[in-house]
Coordinates of C-alpha atoms in Angstrom, one line a residue:
M24 CA -7.4 55.2 18.9
S25 CA -8.2 51.6 18.3
Q26 CA -7.5 50.0 15.0
H27 CA -11.1 48.9 15.0
F28 CA -14.2 51.2 14.9
D29 CA -15.9 49.4 17.8
E30 CA -16.1 46.0 19.6
L31 CA -18.7 44.7 17.1
E32 CA -16.1 44.3 14.5
T33 CA -14.2 41.7 16.5
R34 CA -17.0 39.7 18.2
S35 CA -17.2 36.0 17.6
P36 CA -19.1 35.0 14.5
E37 CA -21.5 33.0 16.7
A38 CA -22.3 36.1 18.8
R39 CA -22.9 38.2 15.7
E40 CA -25.1 35.7 14.1
G41 CA -27.2 35.3 17.3
A42 CA -27.6 39.0 17.6
L43 CA -28.7 39.5 14.0
M44 CA -31.2 36.6 14.1
A45 CA -32.6 37.9 17.4
R46 CA -33.2 41.3 15.7
L47 CA -34.8 39.8 12.5
P48 CA -38.4 39.3 13.8
G49 CA -38.5 42.9 15.0
L50 CA -37.4 44.1 11.6
I51 CA -40.1 42.0 9.8
A52 CA -42.8 43.2 12.3
R53 CA -41.9 46.9 11.9
A54 CA -41.9 46.6 8.1
I55 CA -45.3 44.9 8.0
D56 CA -46.8 47.3 10.6
K57 CA -45.4 50.6 9.2
A58 CA -44.9 50.1 5.5
P59 CA -47.9 49.2 3.3
G60 CA -45.6 48.0 0.5
W61 CA -43.9 45.5 2.8
R62 CA -47.3 44.5 4.2
E63 CA -48.4 43.4 0.8
R64 CA -45.1 41.7 -0.1
L65 CA -45.0 39.8 3.2
A66 CA -48.7 38.9 3.4
G67 CA -49.1 35.8 5.6
V68 CA -45.6 36.0 7.1
V69 CA -45.5 35.7 10.9
P70 CA -42.6 37.9 12.1
G71 CA -41.8 35.7 15.0
D72 CA -41.2 32.7 12.7
V73 CA -38.5 34.5 10.8
S74 CA -35.6 34.1 13.2
S75 CA -33.2 32.0 11.2
R76 CA -31.4 32.1 7.8
K77 CA -33.5 29.2 6.6
A78 CA -36.7 31.1 7.4
L79 CA -35.3 34.3 5.8
A80 CA -34.4 32.4 2.7
A81 CA -38.1 31.4 2.3
L82 CA -39.1 35.1 1.8
P83 CA -39.2 36.6 -1.7
V84 CA -36.3 38.6 -3.1
L85 CA -37.0 42.2 -3.9
R86 CA -34.7 43.0 -6.8
K87 CA -33.4 46.4 -7.6
G88 CA -34.7 46.1 -11.2
D89 CA -38.2 46.0 -9.8
L90 CA -38.0 49.2 -7.7
K91 CA -38.9 51.6 -10.5
D92 CA -42.2 49.9 -11.2
I93 CA -43.0 49.5 -7.5
Q94 CA -42.3 53.2 -6.9
Q95 CA -44.4 54.3 -9.9
A96 CA -47.3 52.2 -8.7
R97 CA -47.1 53.8 -5.2
P98 CA -45.0 57.0 -5.3
P99 CA -42.6 58.1 -4.1
F100 CA -41.0 55.1 -2.4
G101 CA -43.3 52.2 -3.2
G102 CA -44.8 52.1 0.3
L103 CA -41.5 50.6 1.5
T104 CA -40.6 53.4 4.1
T105 CA -41.9 53.3 7.6
V106 CA -42.3 57.1 7.9
A107 CA -43.8 59.8 5.8
P108 CA -41.4 61.6 3.3
G109 CA -41.4 64.7 5.5
R110 CA -39.9 62.9 8.4
L111 CA -36.9 61.7 6.4
G112 CA -33.5 63.4 6.2
R113 CA -32.9 63.9 2.5
L114 CA -34.7 62.7 -0.7
F115 CA -32.6 61.6 -3.7
M116 CA -33.2 60.5 -7.3
S117 CA -30.9 58.0 -8.9
P118 CA -30.9 57.0 -12.6
G119 CA -34.0 55.1 -13.6
P120 CA -35.4 57.1 -12.0
I121 CA -35.4 55.4 -8.6
F122 CA -36.0 57.6 -5.6
D123 CA -33.9 57.0 -2.5
P124 CA -34.8 58.1 1.1
E125 CA -32.2 59.0 3.7
G126 CA -33.0 58.5 7.4
A127 CA -32.6 61.1 10.0
G128 CA -29.7 61.2 12.4
D129 CA -25.9 61.0 12.0
D130 CA -24.3 58.6 9.5
P131 CA -27.6 57.0 8.3
W132 CA -25.7 55.2 5.5
R133 CA -23.1 53.8 8.0
V134 CA -20.0 54.8 6.1
A135 CA -18.0 55.9 9.2
R136 CA -16.8 52.3 9.6
A137 CA -15.3 52.3 6.2
L138 CA -13.6 55.6 6.7
H139 CA -12.1 54.5 10.0
A140 CA -10.8 51.3 8.3
A141 CA -9.0 53.5 5.8
G142 CA -7.2 55.3 8.7
I143 CA -9.3 58.4 8.8
R144 CA -9.6 59.8 12.3
P145 CA -11.2 62.7 14.2
G146 CA -9.6 66.0 13.2
H147 CA -8.8 64.8 9.7
V148 CA -10.0 66.8 6.7
V149 CA -11.7 64.8 3.9
Q150 CA -12.0 66.1 0.3
N151 CA -15.3 64.6 -0.8
C152 CA -15.3 64.3 -4.6
F153 CA -18.5 62.3 -4.9
G154 CA -21.4 64.1 -6.6
Y155 CA -23.6 66.2 -4.3
H156 CA -26.3 66.6 -7.0
L157 CA -29.5 64.5 -6.6
T158 CA -27.8 61.2 -5.9
P159 CA -26.7 60.1 -2.3
G160 CA -23.1 59.1 -2.8
A161 CA -21.5 62.3 -1.5
W162 CA -23.9 62.5 1.4
M163 CA -23.0 58.9 2.4
V164 CA -19.4 59.9 2.9
D165 CA -20.3 63.3 4.3
G166 CA -22.4 61.8 7.1
G167 CA -19.8 59.2 7.9
A168 CA -16.9 61.7 8.1
R169 CA -18.8 64.1 10.3
K170 CA -19.7 61.3 12.7
L171 CA -16.0 60.5 13.0
G172 CA -15.3 64.1 13.8
C173 CA -13.8 65.1 10.5
A174 CA -14.1 68.3 8.5
V175 CA -15.5 67.8 5.0
I176 CA -14.7 69.7 1.9
P177 CA -17.8 69.3 -0.3
A178 CA -15.7 69.4 -3.5
G179 CA -18.0 67.3 -5.8
I180 CA -16.9 66.3 -9.3
G181 CA -15.0 68.3 -11.9
N182 CA -13.1 71.6 -11.8
T183 CA -9.8 69.8 -11.5
E184 CA -7.6 72.8 -11.0
Q185 CA -9.9 74.1 -8.3
Q186 CA -9.7 70.7 -6.6
I187 CA -5.9 71.0 -6.6
D188 CA -6.1 74.5 -5.1
L189 CA -8.3 73.1 -2.3
I190 CA -5.8 70.3 -1.7
R191 CA -2.9 72.8 -1.5
T192 CA -4.7 75.3 0.6
L193 CA -6.9 73.3 3.0
K194 CA -4.4 70.3 3.3
P195 CA -7.0 67.5 3.3
D196 CA -5.7 64.2 4.8
A197 CA -7.9 62.0 2.6
Y198 CA -9.7 61.9 -0.7
A199 CA -13.1 60.3 -1.1
G200 CA -14.5 59.7 -4.6
T201 CA -14.0 57.6 -7.7
P202 CA -10.5 56.2 -8.5
S203 CA -10.6 57.6 -12.0
F204 CA -11.2 61.2 -10.8
L205 CA -8.4 60.8 -8.2
R206 CA -6.1 59.8 -11.1
I207 CA -7.1 62.9 -13.1
I208 CA -6.3 65.1 -10.1
V209 CA -2.9 63.5 -9.5
E210 CA -2.0 63.7 -13.2
K211 CA -3.1 67.3 -13.5
A212 CA -1.0 68.3 -10.5
Q213 CA 2.0 66.6 -12.0
E214 CA 1.4 68.4 -15.3
L215 CA 1.2 71.8 -13.5
K216 CA 4.2 70.8 -11.2
L217 CA 2.1 71.4 -8.1
D218 CA 2.7 69.6 -4.8
I219 CA -0.2 67.7 -3.4
S220 CA 1.8 65.3 -1.4
N221 CA -0.2 65.9 1.8
L222 CA -2.9 63.7 0.3
K223 CA -1.9 60.4 1.8
R224 CA -5.2 58.4 2.0
A225 CA -8.1 57.7 -0.3
L226 CA -11.3 55.8 0.1
V227 CA -12.8 55.1 -3.3
A228 CA -16.0 53.5 -4.7
A229 CA -18.4 53.3 -7.7
E230 CA -15.7 52.0 -10.1
A231 CA -13.3 49.1 -10.3
L232 CA -9.9 49.6 -8.7
P233 CA -7.6 47.2 -10.5
P234 CA -4.3 46.3 -8.8
S235 CA -2.3 48.2 -11.4
L236 CA -4.1 51.4 -10.6
R237 CA -3.8 51.0 -6.8
S238 CA -0.1 50.4 -7.3
W239 CA 0.2 53.5 -9.5
F240 CA -1.4 55.6 -6.7
H241 CA 1.1 54.2 -4.2
Q242 CA 3.9 55.2 -6.5
Q243 CA 2.5 58.8 -6.6
G244 CA 2.6 59.0 -2.8
V245 CA -1.0 58.1 -1.9
A246 CA 0.0 55.5 0.6
T247 CA -3.4 54.1 1.4
V248 CA -6.1 53.5 -1.2
L249 CA -9.0 51.3 -0.1
Q250 CA -12.4 50.6 -1.5
W251 CA -15.9 50.5 -0.1
Y252 CA -19.0 49.0 -1.8
G253 CA -22.5 50.3 -1.3
T254 CA -25.8 51.1 -3.1
A255 CA -28.3 54.0 -2.9
D256 CA -30.9 51.6 -1.5
L257 CA -28.7 50.0 1.3
G258 CA -25.9 52.5 2.0
M259 CA -22.5 51.0 2.8
V260 CA -22.5 47.2 2.3
A261 CA -18.8 46.2 2.7
Y262 CA -15.4 47.8 2.9
E263 CA -11.7 47.0 2.6
S264 CA -9.3 47.1 5.6
E265 CA -5.5 47.5 5.5
A266 CA -5.3 43.7 5.0
M267 CA -6.7 44.2 1.5
E268 CA -8.0 40.6 1.5
G269 CA -11.6 41.0 0.4
M270 CA -14.3 43.4 1.6
I271 CA -15.7 43.1 5.1
L272 CA -19.5 43.2 5.6
D273 CA -21.0 46.0 7.6
E274 CA -22.2 45.0 11.1
D275 CA -25.8 46.1 10.5
L276 CA -26.6 43.8 7.6
I277 CA -27.4 40.2 6.8
L278 CA -25.8 38.9 3.6
E279 CA -26.8 36.1 1.4
I280 CA -25.3 35.0 -1.9
V281 CA -28.0 33.5 -4.1
R282 CA -28.0 31.7 -7.5
P283 CA -28.9 34.4 -10.1
G284 CA -32.5 34.4 -11.0
T285 CA -33.5 32.7 -7.8
G286 CA -33.6 33.3 -4.1
D287 CA -31.6 30.1 -3.3
P288 CA -28.4 30.7 -1.2
V289 CA -25.3 29.1 -2.7
P290 CA -22.4 27.5 -0.7
D291 CA -19.6 29.8 0.6
G292 CA -17.1 30.4 -2.2
E293 CA -19.6 30.1 -5.1
V294 CA -20.3 33.3 -7.1
G295 CA -23.9 34.5 -7.0
E296 CA -26.0 37.6 -6.6
V297 CA -25.5 39.8 -3.5
V298 CA -28.8 39.8 -1.5
V299 CA -28.9 42.0 1.6
T300 CA -31.2 42.4 4.5
S301 CA -30.8 45.9 6.2
F302 CA -32.0 47.0 9.6
N303 CA -32.5 50.5 8.4
P304 CA -35.5 51.6 10.6
V305 CA -37.0 54.0 8.1
Y306 CA -36.2 52.1 4.9
P307 CA -36.0 48.4 5.8
M308 CA -34.7 46.2 3.1
I309 CA -35.6 42.5 3.4
R310 CA -33.8 40.3 1.0
F311 CA -32.9 43.1 -1.4
G312 CA -31.3 41.7 -4.5
T313 CA -28.6 44.2 -5.6
G314 CA -28.0 42.7 -9.0
D315 CA -24.3 42.5 -8.3
L316 CA -22.3 39.3 -8.3
S317 CA -19.8 38.4 -5.6
A318 CA -18.8 35.4 -3.4
V319 CA -18.1 34.8 0.3
M320 CA -14.4 34.4 1.3
R321 CA -13.8 31.8 3.9
G322 CA -12.2 32.7 7.3
P323 CA -11.6 35.9 9.1
S324 CA -9.7 38.9 7.8
P325 CA -6.0 39.1 8.9
C326 CA -6.8 42.6 10.3
G327 CA -8.8 41.0 13.1
R328 CA -12.3 41.9 11.9
S329 CA -14.4 38.8 12.2
N330 CA -17.4 39.5 9.9
V331 CA -18.1 37.8 6.6
R332 CA -15.9 38.9 3.7
I333 CA -16.8 39.1 0.1
R334 CA -14.6 39.1 -3.0
G335 CA -15.9 42.5 -4.1
W336 CA -17.8 43.3 -7.3
L337 CA -17.6 40.5 -9.8
G338 CA -20.2 41.6 -12.4
R339 CA -23.9 41.8 -12.8
A340 CA -26.4 39.1 -11.9
D341 CA -29.1 40.1 -14.4
Q342 CA -27.9 38.1 -17.5
T343 CA -31.2 38.3 -19.3
T344 CA -30.5 38.0 -23.0
K345 CA -32.5 37.9 -26.2
V346 CA -32.3 34.7 -28.3
R347 CA -34.1 34.5 -31.7
G348 CA -36.2 37.5 -30.7
M349 CA -37.2 36.1 -27.3
F350 CA -35.8 37.0 -23.9
V351 CA -34.3 34.2 -21.8
H352 CA -33.9 34.8 -18.1
P353 CA -31.7 33.2 -15.4
G354 CA -34.8 32.2 -13.6
Q355 CA -35.8 30.0 -16.5
V356 CA -32.4 28.2 -16.3
H357 CA -33.1 27.6 -12.6
E358 CA -36.6 26.2 -13.5
I359 CA -35.1 23.8 -16.0
V360 CA -32.6 22.5 -13.4
R361 CA -35.3 22.2 -10.8
R362 CA -37.2 19.8 -13.0
H363 CA -34.2 17.4 -13.0
P364 CA -33.1 16.4 -9.4
G365 CA -29.4 15.6 -9.4
V366 CA -28.4 18.2 -11.9
A367 CA -26.4 20.5 -9.6
R368 CA -25.6 23.5 -11.9
A369 CA -26.2 24.6 -15.4
R370 CA -25.0 27.3 -17.8
L371 CA -26.9 28.3 -20.9
V372 CA -24.4 29.3 -23.6
V373 CA -25.6 31.3 -26.6
E374 CA -23.3 31.2 -29.6
G375 CA -23.3 32.0 -33.3
E376 CA -23.6 35.1 -35.3
M377 CA -26.4 37.6 -35.2
A378 CA -29.7 36.1 -36.5
N379 CA -28.1 32.7 -36.3
D380 CA -28.3 31.9 -32.5
R381 CA -27.4 28.5 -31.1
M382 CA -28.2 27.6 -27.4
T383 CA -26.4 24.9 -25.5
L384 CA -27.4 24.1 -21.9
R385 CA -24.3 22.8 -20.2
C386 CA -25.3 20.7 -17.1
E387 CA -23.2 19.2 -14.3
A388 CA -24.3 15.7 -13.8
G389 CA -22.4 12.8 -12.1
D390 CA -22.3 9.2 -13.3
S391 CA -24.9 8.2 -10.7
V392 CA -27.4 10.9 -11.9
V393 CA -26.8 9.9 -15.5
A394 CA -27.4 6.2 -14.6
A395 CA -30.5 6.9 -12.6
S396 CA -31.9 8.9 -15.6
G397 CA -31.6 6.0 -18.0
G398 CA -28.2 7.1 -19.5
G399 CA -26.7 10.2 -20.9
E400 CA -28.8 10.3 -24.0
A401 CA -32.0 10.0 -22.1
L402 CA -31.1 12.7 -19.6
A403 CA -30.0 15.0 -22.3
A404 CA -33.2 14.5 -24.2
A405 CA -35.3 15.2 -21.1
L406 CA -33.3 18.3 -20.4
A407 CA -33.7 19.5 -24.0
E408 CA -37.4 19.0 -23.7
S409 CA -37.5 21.1 -20.6
V410 CA -35.5 23.8 -22.4
R411 CA -38.1 23.9 -25.1
E412 CA -41.0 24.0 -22.6
V413 CA -39.6 26.7 -20.4
T414 CA -37.9 29.0 -22.9
K415 CA -40.1 28.2 -25.9
L416 CA -36.9 27.8 -27.8
R417 CA -34.9 24.8 -29.0
G418 CA -31.5 24.1 -27.6
E419 CA -28.8 21.5 -27.4
V420 CA -27.7 19.9 -24.1
A421 CA -24.2 19.0 -23.1
L422 CA -23.6 17.0 -19.9
V423 CA -20.3 17.9 -18.1
A424 CA -18.5 16.6 -15.0
P425 CA -19.5 18.1 -11.6
G426 CA -17.4 21.1 -10.7
S427 CA -16.3 21.8 -14.3
L428 CA -18.4 24.9 -15.0
P429 CA -16.7 28.1 -14.1
N430 CA -17.3 29.6 -10.7
D431 CA -18.1 33.1 -12.0
G432 CA -21.8 33.4 -11.3
K433 CA -22.9 33.2 -14.9
V434 CA -26.1 31.3 -15.6
I435 CA -26.4 32.7 -19.2
E436 CA -23.3 33.3 -21.2
D437 CA -23.6 35.3 -24.4
A438 CA -20.7 34.1 -26.6
R439 CA -22.1 35.4 -29.9
K440 CA -20.0 37.3 -32.4
Y441 CA -21.2 40.8 -33.0
D442 CA -18.5 42.0 -35.4

């Protein structure tokens, strides 16, 4: 069987982009026509006009943090589904609570592509150790494995010794679950002096996989350990291949990386919030802000897959923090910068001890911008006034050289001492 899941994975970037943009107006039209929640959010939008990334970027971002309130106002799914609940496949509840619909049909979460990239093939047996209770993680893998033609052991979480019995008796070719639980299984088998060496592959998610842990698995005989990244709202977003150089975007999504607190796309390579548009016909997501930070990696993957790659999970985008009893949001930092053309990037650093907070807005500004503003003192004073107006708090301003702020996606850095 081919190294690649299908021909979509190796098409030219230009062909992929053209196909996605051609589909975009239809997605917008279906959402407006069939889903009252989207009809309200996209009031005044003409679907045919949304056929480019520039037009897409003009639409509002729906952030994951808003879903709970939206669903409570219009239960169960906030009016964002295009069919009635009874016509969906499964109905889930994630922490929050946030309710997650599953579409009908095989592999509605599109995880088969990630399983295939991990070397899992028809006739393999997959021990699925994601939780089958209420949340969709296990069912994402279940559907993808069954589409590939694999048998699935619905093992779930816990019962470590029973898990080992299953591995020894049913001889699964692959493990799916969190990396921490796989480590528990391996260590328990070693403690009991039981052979589970038939388990050669693992596809893990939901937790970090540091290089040291991946290396440890290799040393224990699990030759292939790859990651995938997804959410209960979108399904599978990106996955690793054997090249292990970033995570490759799924073929049925449009990815944007935006500056936290805004809907503004950032240049490739800059860390920002992962915003995804999904062509899910029953639960369309248009500019869905995951709240996760990542960055686009330039160039194609050495494995031959040509889609966009991201660096994986790099933290959370919602950096809202409380300063002197008041919340400060990333969007407020963006508003301050917007008022001062030429200031490219800014980072609000909160320091001090508890009850003695100090705010400093560090702004990248070149010599020409400083000169056009009447000098450094004048620009700093104007920025400090904007800080006060926008946040209702006083703060210092430090002008720094362009490109000197860390590329880590942080707009607000809480550097206070809590000890």
